[in-house]
Coordinates of C-alpha atoms in Angstrom, one line a residue:
Chain A
X1 CA -70.1 -173.4 17.0
X2 CA -66.9 -175.3 17.5
X3 CA -63.5 -175.0 19.1
X4 CA -62.6 -172.0 17.0
X5 CA -65.4 -170.1 18.5
X6 CA -64.5 -171.3 22.0
X7 CA -61.0 -170.3 21.7
X8 CA -62.0 -167.0 20.1
X9 CA -64.4 -166.1 23.1
X10 CA -61.5 -167.0 25.5
X11 CA -59.1 -164.8 23.7
X12 CA -61.7 -162.0 23.5
X13 CA -61.9 -162.1 27.3
X14 CA -58.3 -162.7 28.1
X15 CA -56.2 -161.8 25.0
X16 CA -55.0 -158.5 26.3
X17 CA -54.2 -159.9 29.7
X18 CA -52.3 -162.8 28.0
X19 CA -50.1 -160.3 26.1
X20 CA -49.6 -158.2 29.2
X21 CA -48.6 -161.4 31.0
X22 CA -46.2 -162.5 28.3
X23 CA -44.7 -159.1 27.9
X24 CA -44.4 -157.9 31.5
X25 CA -45.1 -160.5 34.1
X26 CA -43.7 -163.8 32.9
X27 CA -40.1 -162.4 32.8
X28 CA -40.0 -161.8 36.4
X29 CA -40.7 -164.7 38.8
X30 CA -41.7 -162.5 41.6
X31 CA -44.4 -160.9 39.5
X32 CA -45.7 -164.3 38.6
X33 CA -46.0 -165.2 42.3
X34 CA -47.8 -161.8 42.9
X35 CA -50.2 -162.7 40.2
X36 CA -51.0 -166.1 41.4
X37 CA -51.5 -165.0 45.1
X38 CA -53.7 -162.1 43.9
X39 CA -55.8 -164.6 41.9
X40 CA -56.1 -166.8 44.9
X41 CA -57.2 -163.8 47.1
X42 CA -59.8 -163.1 44.5
X43 CA -61.1 -166.6 44.4
X44 CA -61.2 -166.8 48.2
X45 CA -63.2 -163.5 48.3
X46 CA -65.6 -165.0 45.7
X47 CA -66.0 -168.2 47.6
X48 CA -66.8 -166.3 50.8
X49 CA -69.3 -164.2 49.0
X50 CA -71.0 -167.2 47.5
X51 CA -71.1 -168.8 51.0
X52 CA -72.8 -165.7 52.3
X53 CA -75.3 -165.6 49.5
X54 CA -75.9 -169.3 49.3
X55 CA -79.0 -169.3 51.5
X56 CA -80.7 -166.6 49.4
X57 CA -80.1 -168.3 46.1
X58 CA -81.6 -168.7 43.6
X59 CA -82.9 -165.2 43.2
X60 CA -85.9 -164.4 41.3
X61 CA -85.2 -163.7 37.7
X62 CA -87.2 -160.5 37.2
X63 CA -86.7 -158.7 40.6
X64 CA -83.9 -156.4 40.4
X65 CA -83.1 -155.2 43.9
X66 CA -81.6 -158.4 45.3
X67 CA -79.1 -158.3 42.5
X68 CA -78.3 -154.7 43.3
X69 CA -77.7 -155.7 46.9
X70 CA -75.5 -158.6 45.8
X71 CA -73.4 -156.3 43.7
X72 CA -73.0 -153.7 46.5
X73 CA -72.1 -156.2 49.1
X74 CA -69.7 -157.8 46.7
X75 CA -68.0 -154.7 45.8
X76 CA -67.8 -153.5 49.4
X77 CA -66.2 -156.8 50.4
X78 CA -63.8 -156.8 47.6
X79 CA -62.7 -153.3 48.1
X80 CA -62.0 -154.0 51.9
X81 CA -60.0 -156.9 50.7
X82 CA -58.1 -154.7 48.4
X83 CA -57.2 -152.5 51.2
X84 CA -56.0 -155.6 53.2
X85 CA -54.1 -156.6 50.1
X86 CA -52.4 -153.3 50.1
X87 CA -51.4 -153.6 53.8
X88 CA -49.9 -156.9 53.2
X89 CA -48.0 -155.6 50.1
X90 CA -46.7 -152.7 52.1
X91 CA -45.1 -155.0 54.6
X92 CA -43.8 -157.1 51.8
X93 CA -42.3 -154.0 50.3
X94 CA -40.4 -153.2 53.5
X95 CA -39.1 -156.8 53.6
X96 CA -38.1 -156.7 50.0
X97 CA -36.2 -153.4 50.5
X98 CA -34.4 -154.7 53.5
X99 CA -33.6 -157.8 51.7
X100 CA -32.2 -155.7 48.7
X101 CA -30.0 -153.8 51.2
X102 CA -28.6 -156.9 52.6
X103 CA -27.5 -158.4 49.3
X104 CA -26.4 -154.9 48.2
X105 CA -28.7 -154.6 45.4
X106 CA -30.7 -151.6 44.6
X107 CA -34.1 -151.1 46.3
X108 CA -37.2 -151.3 44.5
X109 CA -37.5 -148.9 41.7
X110 CA -40.7 -146.9 41.0
X111 CA -41.3 -149.1 38.0
X112 CA -40.9 -152.2 40.0
X113 CA -43.6 -151.0 42.5
X114 CA -45.9 -150.2 39.6
X115 CA -45.3 -153.6 38.0
X116 CA -46.1 -155.3 41.3
X117 CA -49.4 -153.3 41.5
X118 CA -50.0 -154.3 37.8
X119 CA -49.4 -157.9 38.4
X120 CA -51.7 -157.8 41.4
X121 CA -54.4 -156.2 39.4
X122 CA -54.0 -158.5 36.6
X123 CA -54.5 -161.4 39.0
X124 CA -57.7 -159.9 40.1
X125 CA -58.9 -159.3 36.5
X126 CA -57.9 -162.8 35.3
X127 CA -59.6 -164.4 38.1
X128 CA -62.7 -162.3 37.3
X129 CA -62.6 -163.4 33.7
X130 CA -61.9 -166.9 34.4
X131 CA -64.7 -167.4 36.8
X132 CA -67.3 -165.3 35.3
X133 CA -66.6 -166.0 31.6
X134 CA -64.2 -168.8 30.9
X135 CA -65.7 -171.3 33.3
X136 CA -69.1 -171.0 31.6
X137 CA -67.5 -171.4 28.2
X138 CA -67.3 -175.1 28.1
X139 CA -70.6 -175.5 26.0
X140 CA -69.3 -173.0 23.5
X141 CA -66.6 -175.6 22.4
X142 CA -69.4 -177.9 21.4
X143 CA -71.9 -177.5 18.5
X144 CA -74.5 -174.7 18.6
X145 CA -74.5 -171.5 20.7
X146 CA -76.7 -169.9 23.3
X147 CA -78.7 -166.7 23.3
X148 CA -80.4 -165.1 26.4
X149 CA -83.7 -163.4 25.9
X150 CA -82.7 -160.1 27.2
X151 CA -79.9 -159.6 24.8
X152 CA -81.1 -161.5 21.8
X153 CA -78.8 -159.9 19.1
X154 CA -75.5 -161.3 20.5
X155 CA -74.5 -164.9 21.5
X156 CA -74.4 -165.2 25.4
X157 CA -70.8 -166.3 25.3
X158 CA -69.7 -163.3 23.2
X159 CA -71.5 -160.8 25.3
X160 CA -70.1 -162.3 28.5
X161 CA -66.6 -162.3 27.0
X162 CA -67.0 -158.7 26.0
X163 CA -68.1 -157.7 29.5
X164 CA -65.4 -159.7 31.2
X165 CA -62.8 -157.8 29.0
X166 CA -64.1 -154.5 30.4
X167 CA -63.9 -155.8 33.9
X168 CA -60.4 -157.2 33.4
X169 CA -59.3 -153.8 32.3
X170 CA -61.0 -152.0 35.2
X171 CA -59.6 -154.5 37.7
X172 CA -56.1 -154.5 36.3
X173 CA -55.6 -150.7 36.2
X174 CA -57.6 -149.8 39.3
X175 CA -55.2 -151.7 41.3
X176 CA -52.4 -149.6 40.0
X177 CA -54.4 -146.5 40.8
X178 CA -55.3 -147.7 44.2
X179 CA -51.8 -148.6 45.2
X180 CA -50.5 -145.3 44.1
X181 CA -53.3 -143.7 45.9
X182 CA -52.5 -145.4 49.1
X183 CA -48.8 -144.8 48.7
X184 CA -49.1 -141.2 48.3
X185 CA -52.2 -140.7 50.5
X186 CA -54.1 -139.2 47.5
X187 CA -57.7 -139.2 48.8
X188 CA -59.1 -138.8 45.3
X189 CA -57.4 -141.9 43.9
X190 CA -58.4 -143.8 46.9
X191 CA -62.1 -143.0 46.6
X192 CA -62.1 -143.3 42.8
X193 CA -61.4 -147.0 42.7
X194 CA -64.3 -148.2 44.8
X195 CA -66.6 -145.7 42.9
X196 CA -65.5 -147.1 39.5
X197 CA -65.8 -150.7 40.6
X198 CA -69.3 -150.0 42.1
X199 CA -70.4 -148.1 39.1
X200 CA -69.3 -151.0 36.8
X201 CA -71.1 -153.5 38.8
X202 CA -74.2 -151.4 38.8
X203 CA -74.1 -150.8 35.1
X204 CA -74.3 -154.6 34.5
X205 CA -77.8 -154.3 36.1
X206 CA -78.8 -152.4 33.0
X207 CA -78.6 -155.7 31.3
X208 CA -81.9 -156.7 33.0
X209 CA -83.8 -154.5 30.8
X210 CA -84.8 -156.0 27.5
X211 CA -82.1 -155.3 25.1
X212 CA -80.4 -153.3 27.9
X213 CA -77.0 -154.7 26.8
X214 CA -77.0 -152.3 23.9
X215 CA -76.7 -149.4 26.3
X216 CA -75.0 -151.1 29.3
X217 CA -72.0 -152.5 27.5
X218 CA -70.8 -149.3 25.8
X219 CA -71.2 -147.5 29.1
X220 CA -69.2 -150.1 30.7
X221 CA -66.5 -149.6 28.1
X222 CA -66.6 -145.8 28.7
X223 CA -65.9 -146.5 32.3
X224 CA -63.1 -149.0 31.5
X225 CA -61.4 -146.5 29.1
X226 CA -61.7 -143.8 31.9
X227 CA -59.9 -146.1 34.3
X228 CA -57.3 -146.8 31.7
X229 CA -56.8 -143.1 30.9
X230 CA -56.6 -142.1 34.5
X231 CA -54.1 -144.8 35.2
X232 CA -52.1 -143.8 32.2
X233 CA -52.0 -140.2 33.2
X234 CA -51.1 -140.8 36.8
X235 CA -48.3 -143.2 36.0
X236 CA -46.9 -140.8 33.4
X237 CA -46.9 -138.1 35.9
X238 CA -45.2 -140.2 38.5
X239 CA -42.5 -141.2 36.1
X240 CA -41.8 -137.6 35.1
X241 CA -41.7 -136.6 38.7
X242 CA -39.3 -139.4 39.7
X243 CA -37.0 -138.6 36.7
X244 CA -36.9 -135.0 37.7
X245 CA -36.0 -135.9 41.2
X246 CA -33.3 -138.4 40.3
X247 CA -31.6 -136.5 37.4
X248 CA -29.9 -133.8 39.4
X249 CA -28.3 -136.3 41.7
X250 CA -26.9 -138.3 38.7
Chain B
X1 CA -32.7 -146.8 27.5
X2 CA -32.2 -146.2 31.2
X3 CA -32.6 -149.9 31.8
X4 CA -29.4 -151.1 30.5
X5 CA -27.3 -149.0 32.8
X6 CA -28.8 -149.7 36.1
X7 CA -28.3 -153.0 37.9
X8 CA -30.8 -155.8 37.8
X9 CA -33.5 -155.2 40.2
X10 CA -34.3 -158.0 42.8
X11 CA -37.6 -158.6 41.2
X12 CA -36.0 -160.5 38.4
X13 CA -34.2 -163.0 40.6
X14 CA -36.5 -163.4 43.5
X15 CA -38.6 -166.6 43.5
X16 CA -36.8 -168.1 40.4
X17 CA -36.6 -171.5 42.2
X18 CA -40.3 -171.4 43.0
X19 CA -41.2 -170.7 39.4
X20 CA -38.8 -173.5 38.3
X21 CA -40.9 -176.0 40.2
X22 CA -44.3 -174.5 39.6
X23 CA -43.9 -174.4 35.8
X24 CA -43.5 -178.2 35.3
X25 CA -46.3 -178.9 37.9
X26 CA -48.5 -176.4 35.9
X27 CA -47.6 -178.0 32.6
X28 CA -48.3 -181.5 34.0
X29 CA -51.7 -180.5 35.4
X30 CA -52.6 -178.6 32.1
X31 CA -51.8 -181.5 30.0
X32 CA -53.9 -184.0 32.1
X33 CA -56.8 -181.6 32.1
X34 CA -56.5 -181.2 28.3
X35 CA -56.4 -185.1 27.9
X36 CA -59.4 -185.5 30.1
X37 CA -61.3 -182.9 28.2
X38 CA -60.4 -184.3 24.8
X39 CA -60.8 -188.1 25.6
X40 CA -63.8 -187.9 27.9
X41 CA -65.8 -185.5 25.7
X42 CA -66.8 -188.5 23.7
X43 CA -69.8 -190.0 25.5
X44 CA -69.5 -193.4 24.0
X45 CA -66.2 -194.1 25.4
X46 CA -66.4 -192.4 28.8
X47 CA -67.4 -195.6 30.4
X48 CA -63.9 -196.9 29.9
X49 CA -63.1 -198.3 33.3
X50 CA -59.8 -199.8 34.2
X51 CA -59.3 -202.3 36.9
X52 CA -56.1 -202.2 39.0
X53 CA -55.1 -202.6 42.5
X54 CA -56.8 -199.4 43.3
X55 CA -60.2 -201.1 42.7
X56 CA -59.3 -204.4 44.1
X57 CA -61.8 -204.4 47.0
X58 CA -64.8 -202.8 45.4
X59 CA -65.9 -201.5 42.1
X60 CA -68.2 -198.6 42.1
X61 CA -71.5 -198.7 40.3
X62 CA -73.9 -195.7 40.0
X63 CA -76.7 -197.6 41.8
X64 CA -75.0 -198.0 45.1
X65 CA -76.0 -195.8 48.0
X66 CA -73.5 -193.1 49.1
X67 CA -72.6 -195.0 52.1
X68 CA -71.8 -198.1 50.2
X69 CA -69.6 -196.1 47.9
X70 CA -67.8 -194.5 50.7
X71 CA -67.1 -197.8 52.4
X72 CA -66.0 -199.4 49.3
X73 CA -63.8 -196.5 48.3
X74 CA -62.3 -196.5 51.8
X75 CA -61.5 -200.3 51.4
X76 CA -60.1 -199.6 48.0
X77 CA -57.7 -196.9 49.2
X78 CA -56.8 -199.0 52.3
X79 CA -55.6 -201.8 49.9
X80 CA -53.9 -199.4 47.7
X81 CA -52.0 -197.6 50.5
X82 CA -51.1 -200.9 52.0
X83 CA -49.7 -202.0 48.6
X84 CA -47.7 -198.8 48.3
X85 CA -46.3 -199.2 51.8
X86 CA -45.2 -202.7 51.2
X87 CA -43.6 -201.6 47.8
X88 CA -41.8 -198.9 49.4
X89 CA -40.5 -201.0 52.2
X90 CA -39.2 -203.5 49.8
X91 CA -37.5 -200.6 47.9
X92 CA -35.9 -199.4 51.3
X93 CA -34.7 -203.0 51.9
X94 CA -33.1 -203.3 48.5
X95 CA -31.6 -199.9 48.9
X96 CA -30.3 -201.0 52.3
X97 CA -28.8 -204.2 50.8
X98 CA -27.2 -201.9 48.2
X99 CA -28.9 -203.5 45.3
X100 CA -28.8 -200.1 43.5
X101 CA -28.1 -201.6 40.2
X102 CA -31.2 -203.8 40.4
X103 CA -33.2 -200.7 41.5
X104 CA -32.0 -198.8 38.6
X105 CA -33.0 -201.4 36.1
X106 CA -36.2 -202.0 37.7
X107 CA -37.0 -198.3 37.6
X108 CA -35.9 -198.2 34.0
X109 CA -38.1 -201.1 33.2
X110 CA -41.1 -199.6 34.9
X111 CA -40.6 -196.3 33.1
X112 CA -40.4 -198.3 29.9
X113 CA -43.7 -200.0 30.7
X114 CA -45.3 -196.7 31.5
X115 CA -44.1 -195.0 28.3
X116 CA -44.7 -197.9 26.1
X117 CA -47.9 -199.3 27.5
X118 CA -49.8 -196.4 28.9
X119 CA -48.4 -194.0 26.5
X120 CA -49.3 -196.3 23.6
X121 CA -52.9 -196.8 24.9
X122 CA -53.4 -193.0 25.2
X123 CA -51.9 -192.5 21.8
X124 CA -54.2 -195.0 20.4
X125 CA -57.1 -193.3 22.0
X126 CA -55.9 -189.9 20.5
X127 CA -55.5 -191.5 17.1
X128 CA -59.0 -192.9 17.4
X129 CA -60.4 -189.5 18.5
X130 CA -58.8 -187.4 15.8
X131 CA -58.9 -190.2 13.2
X132 CA -55.3 -189.8 12.3
X133 CA -54.3 -192.2 9.5
X134 CA -51.2 -194.2 10.6
X135 CA -50.2 -197.8 10.0
X136 CA -49.5 -200.0 13.0
X137 CA -45.9 -200.9 12.1
X138 CA -44.8 -197.3 11.9
X139 CA -46.7 -196.5 15.1
X140 CA -45.0 -199.4 17.0
X141 CA -41.5 -198.4 15.7
X142 CA -42.1 -194.8 16.7
X143 CA -43.5 -195.8 20.1
X144 CA -40.6 -198.1 20.8
X145 CA -38.1 -195.5 20.0
X146 CA -39.9 -192.9 22.0
X147 CA -40.0 -195.2 25.1
X148 CA -36.3 -196.3 24.8
X149 CA -35.2 -192.6 24.5
X150 CA -37.4 -191.8 27.6
X151 CA -35.8 -194.5 29.7
X152 CA -32.3 -193.6 28.7
X153 CA -33.1 -189.9 29.3
X154 CA -34.5 -190.6 32.8
X155 CA -31.9 -193.1 34.0
X156 CA -28.6 -192.3 32.2
X157 CA -28.6 -188.6 33.0
X158 CA -26.3 -187.7 30.2
X159 CA -29.0 -186.1 28.3
X160 CA -29.8 -182.4 28.2
X161 CA -31.8 -181.7 31.4
X162 CA -34.6 -180.4 29.5
X163 CA -35.2 -183.7 27.8
X164 CA -35.0 -185.5 31.1
X165 CA -37.4 -183.0 32.7
X166 CA -39.9 -183.3 30.0
X167 CA -39.8 -187.2 30.1
X168 CA -40.5 -187.0 33.8
X169 CA -43.4 -184.7 33.3
X170 CA -44.6 -186.9 30.6
X171 CA -44.5 -190.0 32.7
X172 CA -46.4 -188.0 35.4
X173 CA -49.0 -187.1 32.9
X174 CA -49.5 -190.7 31.6
X175 CA -49.9 -192.2 35.0
X176 CA -52.2 -189.4 36.2
X177 CA -54.4 -189.8 33.3
X178 CA -54.9 -193.4 34.2
X179 CA -55.7 -192.6 37.7
X180 CA -58.4 -190.2 36.7
X181 CA -60.2 -193.2 35.2
X182 CA -60.8 -194.6 38.6
X183 CA -64.4 -194.2 39.9
X184 CA -65.2 -190.9 41.5
X185 CA -65.5 -191.7 45.2
X186 CA -62.5 -193.9 45.1
X187 CA -60.4 -191.2 43.6
X188 CA -61.2 -188.7 46.5
X189 CA -60.8 -191.1 49.3
X190 CA -57.5 -192.4 47.7
X191 CA -56.2 -188.8 47.4
X192 CA -56.9 -188.1 51.1
X193 CA -55.5 -191.4 52.1
X194 CA -52.3 -190.9 50.1
X195 CA -52.0 -187.4 51.7
X196 CA -52.1 -189.0 55.2
X197 CA -49.8 -191.9 54.1
X198 CA -47.3 -189.2 52.9
X199 CA -47.3 -187.5 56.2
X200 CA -46.6 -190.8 57.9
X201 CA -44.0 -192.1 55.4
X202 CA -42.0 -188.9 55.5
X203 CA -42.3 -187.7 59.1
X204 CA -42.6 -190.8 61.3
X205 CA -39.2 -192.1 62.4
X206 CA -39.9 -195.5 60.8
X207 CA -41.7 -194.0 57.7
X208 CA -40.2 -195.8 54.6
X209 CA -39.6 -192.6 52.7
X210 CA -37.8 -191.0 55.7
X211 CA -35.6 -194.1 56.1
X212 CA -34.9 -193.9 52.4
X213 CA -33.9 -190.2 52.6
X214 CA -31.8 -190.6 55.5
X215 CA -30.1 -193.6 54.1
X216 CA -29.4 -191.7 50.8
X217 CA -28.0 -188.8 52.8
X218 CA -25.8 -190.8 55.0
X219 CA -24.4 -192.8 52.0
X220 CA -24.4 -189.7 49.8
X221 CA -26.2 -191.4 47.0
X222 CA -29.1 -190.3 44.9
X223 CA -32.4 -191.9 45.7
X224 CA -33.1 -194.4 43.1
X225 CA -36.4 -193.1 42.2
X226 CA -38.2 -190.8 39.9
X227 CA -37.6 -187.4 41.3
X228 CA -38.1 -184.1 39.4
X229 CA -35.2 -181.7 40.0
X230 CA -35.7 -178.1 39.2
X231 CA -32.3 -177.4 38.1
X232 CA -31.6 -174.6 35.8
X233 CA -31.9 -175.6 32.3
X234 CA -28.8 -173.8 30.9
X235 CA -25.7 -174.9 32.5
X236 CA -22.0 -175.0 31.6
X237 CA -20.8 -178.5 32.3
X238 CA -22.3 -181.9 32.4
X239 CA -24.3 -182.8 35.4
X240 CA -22.0 -185.7 36.4
X241 CA -19.1 -183.4 37.1
X242 CA -21.3 -181.1 39.1
X243 CA -22.8 -183.8 41.2
X244 CA -19.3 -184.9 42.1
X245 CA -18.2 -181.5 43.1
X246 CA -21.4 -181.1 45.2
X247 CA -20.7 -184.3 47.1
X248 CA -17.2 -183.3 48.1
X249 CA -18.4 -180.1 49.3
X250 CA -21.4 -181.4 51.1
X251 CA -19.6 -183.2 53.9
X252 CA -17.8 -180.0 54.9
X253 CA -20.9 -178.0 54.7
X254 CA -22.8 -180.3 57.0
X255 CA -20.6 -179.1 59.8
X256 CA -21.2 -175.6 59.0
X257 CA -24.9 -176.3 58.7
X258 CA -24.9 -177.7 62.3
X259 CA -22.9 -174.7 63.5
X260 CA -25.1 -172.2 62.1
X261 CA -28.4 -173.5 63.1
X262 CA -29.4 -170.3 64.7
X263 CA -29.6 -168.4 61.6
X264 CA -30.6 -171.5 59.6
X265 CA -33.7 -169.6 58.8
X266 CA -32.3 -168.4 55.5
X267 CA -32.9 -170.5 52.5
X268 CA -30.1 -170.3 50.1
X269 CA -30.4 -172.6 47.2
X270 CA -27.1 -172.5 45.2
X271 CA -28.0 -173.7 41.9
X272 CA -24.6 -174.5 40.9
X273 CA -22.5 -175.6 43.8
X274 CA -19.2 -175.6 41.9
X275 CA -19.4 -172.0 41.6
X276 CA -20.5 -171.0 45.0
X277 CA -18.3 -167.9 45.2
X278 CA -19.2 -166.7 41.8
X279 CA -23.0 -167.3 42.2
X280 CA -23.1 -165.6 45.6
X281 CA -24.0 -162.4 43.8
X282 CA -26.7 -163.5 41.8
X283 CA -28.3 -166.7 43.0
X284 CA -29.8 -165.6 46.2
X285 CA -33.3 -166.8 46.0
X286 CA -35.1 -166.8 49.3
X287 CA -38.1 -166.8 51.2
X288 CA -38.0 -163.1 52.1
X289 CA -40.2 -163.4 55.2
X290 CA -37.2 -164.3 57.2
X291 CA -34.7 -161.8 58.2
X292 CA -31.3 -162.7 59.3
X293 CA -29.2 -163.3 56.4
X294 CA -25.3 -163.3 56.2
X295 CA -23.7 -166.1 54.4
X296 CA -24.8 -169.3 56.2
X297 CA -24.4 -172.2 53.9
X298 CA -27.7 -173.8 54.6
X299 CA -29.6 -175.6 51.9
X300 CA -32.9 -175.8 50.6
X301 CA -33.1 -179.5 50.7
X302 CA -36.1 -179.8 48.5
X303 CA -39.1 -181.7 48.9
X304 CA -37.2 -184.9 48.8
X305 CA -33.5 -184.6 48.6
X306 CA -31.7 -182.0 46.7
X307 CA -28.4 -183.5 45.5
X308 CA -27.5 -180.3 43.8
X309 CA -29.3 -178.1 46.3
X310 CA -32.2 -177.4 44.0
X311 CA -35.8 -178.0 44.9
X312 CA -36.7 -181.5 44.2
X313 CA -40.3 -182.9 44.0
X314 CA -41.2 -186.6 43.8
X315 CA -43.0 -187.5 40.7
X316 CA -45.7 -189.1 42.8
X317 CA -46.6 -185.5 43.9
X318 CA -46.9 -184.4 40.3
X319 CA -49.2 -187.4 39.6
X320 CA -51.5 -186.9 42.4
X321 CA -51.8 -183.1 41.9
X322 CA -52.8 -183.9 38.3
X323 CA -55.2 -186.6 39.4
X324 CA -57.0 -184.1 41.6
X325 CA -57.2 -181.5 38.8
X326 CA -58.1 -184.1 36.2
X327 CA -60.9 -185.4 38.3
X328 CA -62.0 -181.8 38.8
X329 CA -62.0 -181.3 35.1
X330 CA -64.7 -184.0 34.7
X331 CA -67.0 -181.8 36.7
X332 CA -66.5 -178.4 35.4
X333 CA -63.8 -176.0 34.4
X334 CA -64.6 -173.7 37.3
X335 CA -63.5 -176.5 39.8
X336 CA -60.3 -176.9 37.8
X337 CA -59.2 -173.4 38.3
X338 CA -60.2 -173.4 42.0
X339 CA -58.2 -176.7 42.5
X340 CA -55.3 -175.5 40.5
X341 CA -55.0 -172.4 42.5
X342 CA -55.4 -174.3 45.8
X343 CA -52.7 -176.8 44.9
X344 CA -50.3 -174.1 43.9
X345 CA -50.9 -172.3 47.2
X346 CA -50.4 -175.6 49.0
X347 CA -47.1 -176.0 47.3
X348 CA -46.1 -172.5 48.2
X349 CA -47.1 -173.1 51.9
X350 CA -45.1 -176.4 51.8
X351 CA -42.1 -174.5 50.5
X352 CA -42.4 -172.0 53.2
X353 CA -42.5 -174.8 55.7
X354 CA -39.5 -176.2 54.0
X355 CA -37.5 -173.1 54.6
X356 CA -38.3 -173.1 58.2
X357 CA -37.8 -176.8 59.0
X358 CA -34.9 -177.4 56.5
X359 CA -35.7 -181.1 56.0
X360 CA -37.5 -183.3 53.5
X361 CA -41.2 -182.7 53.9
X362 CA -44.2 -184.4 52.4
X363 CA -45.5 -182.4 49.5
X364 CA -48.9 -183.8 49.3
X365 CA -50.8 -183.1 52.4
X366 CA -51.3 -179.4 52.3
X367 CA -51.9 -179.2 48.6
X368 CA -54.3 -182.2 48.5
X369 CA -56.2 -180.9 51.6
X370 CA -56.5 -177.5 50.1
X371 CA -57.4 -178.9 46.7
X372 CA -60.2 -181.2 48.1
X373 CA -61.5 -178.4 50.2
X374 CA -61.6 -176.0 47.3
X375 CA -63.2 -178.6 45.0
X376 CA -66.1 -179.0 47.2
X377 CA -66.4 -175.3 48.1
X378 CA -66.5 -174.5 44.3
X379 CA -69.0 -177.3 43.6
X380 CA -71.3 -176.6 46.4
X381 CA -71.1 -172.8 46.8
X382 CA -69.3 -171.1 44.0
X383 CA -71.1 -172.7 41.0
X384 CA -74.7 -171.6 41.9
X385 CA -73.5 -168.2 42.8
X386 CA -71.5 -167.6 39.6
X387 CA -74.0 -169.2 37.3
X388 CA -76.7 -167.2 38.9
X389 CA -74.8 -163.9 38.2
X390 CA -73.4 -164.5 35.0
X391 CA -76.4 -166.1 33.3
X392 CA -78.0 -162.8 34.1
X393 CA -75.0 -160.9 32.9
X394 CA -74.5 -159.4 36.2
X395 CA -70.7 -159.1 37.1
X396 CA -68.7 -157.2 39.5

């Protein structure tokens, strides 16, 4: 295939994030900085993980449990990092609020906080797509394409782009869920995020079975849409709540 | 609907200056990566080597051992850094002797050479690559016009700032592309050597760049060099007027600056000095890690010198950031992203340091070090891991 195919794959993986970036993030400089730093955090986590796993690589192609271990360790590490990210953000929020007081501007609105969480999640998602999908896409710009044996119906680049899109969605919106969960001390939201992440990681193991991607990928999308719906419901509820709180005083 | 009534949230103004400097740096790097990808994908022309002072001592061949390559690269970068040092001292001397006119003309001339010669060469390569039909006379006329406009835009400063800024970025791209043609080992050693040179030149008391900056401050002149200034694009009056206003205010503000050194922690970059009072409400950008505020008139003196208080970044920094990224692009796209993020992070750290130390700082060391470290990490660790995972369609 040619340049058109390469760009197409890239857009499949990153198109929604791109439109999210243009419509929400790019207008507010602070959100861009949040996005960049969260991308960096994700990259650092990936480098640390690859350093940890480097002695054991390459894994045997047909044994599944080392991969399961790899996914579990990675997800645990990244979720711990998410908690750390939240702690840092919490302090930043205090600093921002006191800064806003100082220059007699309003404090952070609820939507601002949600947007910061969204930008943070988008950073994670974009980093995921960039490293797991886009960085392998270089050959797709040249002639010919590539199929793997286990998923012989779809080109490898297309399937990895599709999976990356699901993960971008999960990463982006689970960050919003997690931040709200931490902020309100909601145990369900705090737990559901690592669970979704782990489940999604585990679902990709289905791809090991011959033609397993026919089942694995739709299940992954079910999970992604669950995340999306949950996030949407939660944000809607929060917005209604905050409007009810603020309207009597106005 | 609600949005129109309520006041602007601080999210919208915070970090504007940072983004104003990050955007051109990103554009520059992206263009270089694109050029490298487009022009080097052709295997037949990839061996295009170019000899310059940076390969004076040693020219790399694939058959040499690693140690030979390293020593050769080291010698090369030694020669290059020595040449830069001498050139900068000559510049300082000329500036000291107040040959500003001569310097301006020399800079204009070199910008013309860069745009005309290097730009022409790259254009020829591009035309060759995409097989565009164009006759040589038209091409030369267009190129000449393009270069002349570029020189005027960079050195007459009566153009719209957008044009000046884009020409500066373009010069950065052109030079950076040619540096990526250096042999691999030389590039890496050269980058590290330049980062170290940058520290020395800016921070040592006899460092040439420091002398230059101090001289420029004491004489209240602009540095006669290629410096990117992240000024706001949309402004009311011409830049000349504003600079004058700034200079008059500056002397009085230096006193205040000394007086308020205690809370000199706050970074306030007044984008438009002539309108200090008016902008006080809306142009507070700051590094919010630092607490005591009040209205201390301290300035974000840029990396380099801010003649209007905006962040300034030398074009050399643009070039060598892009060289790093462009060199990474020859290996893989993964290393490009890693290096890009590392460089941006380094730039952020440098700006933080800037807000603490409040003087001209070298922009290369932190970014280049991070970039080199991330390049090798990505190449040695990340690639195996990621390829292993994603070729089996395992992701997390």
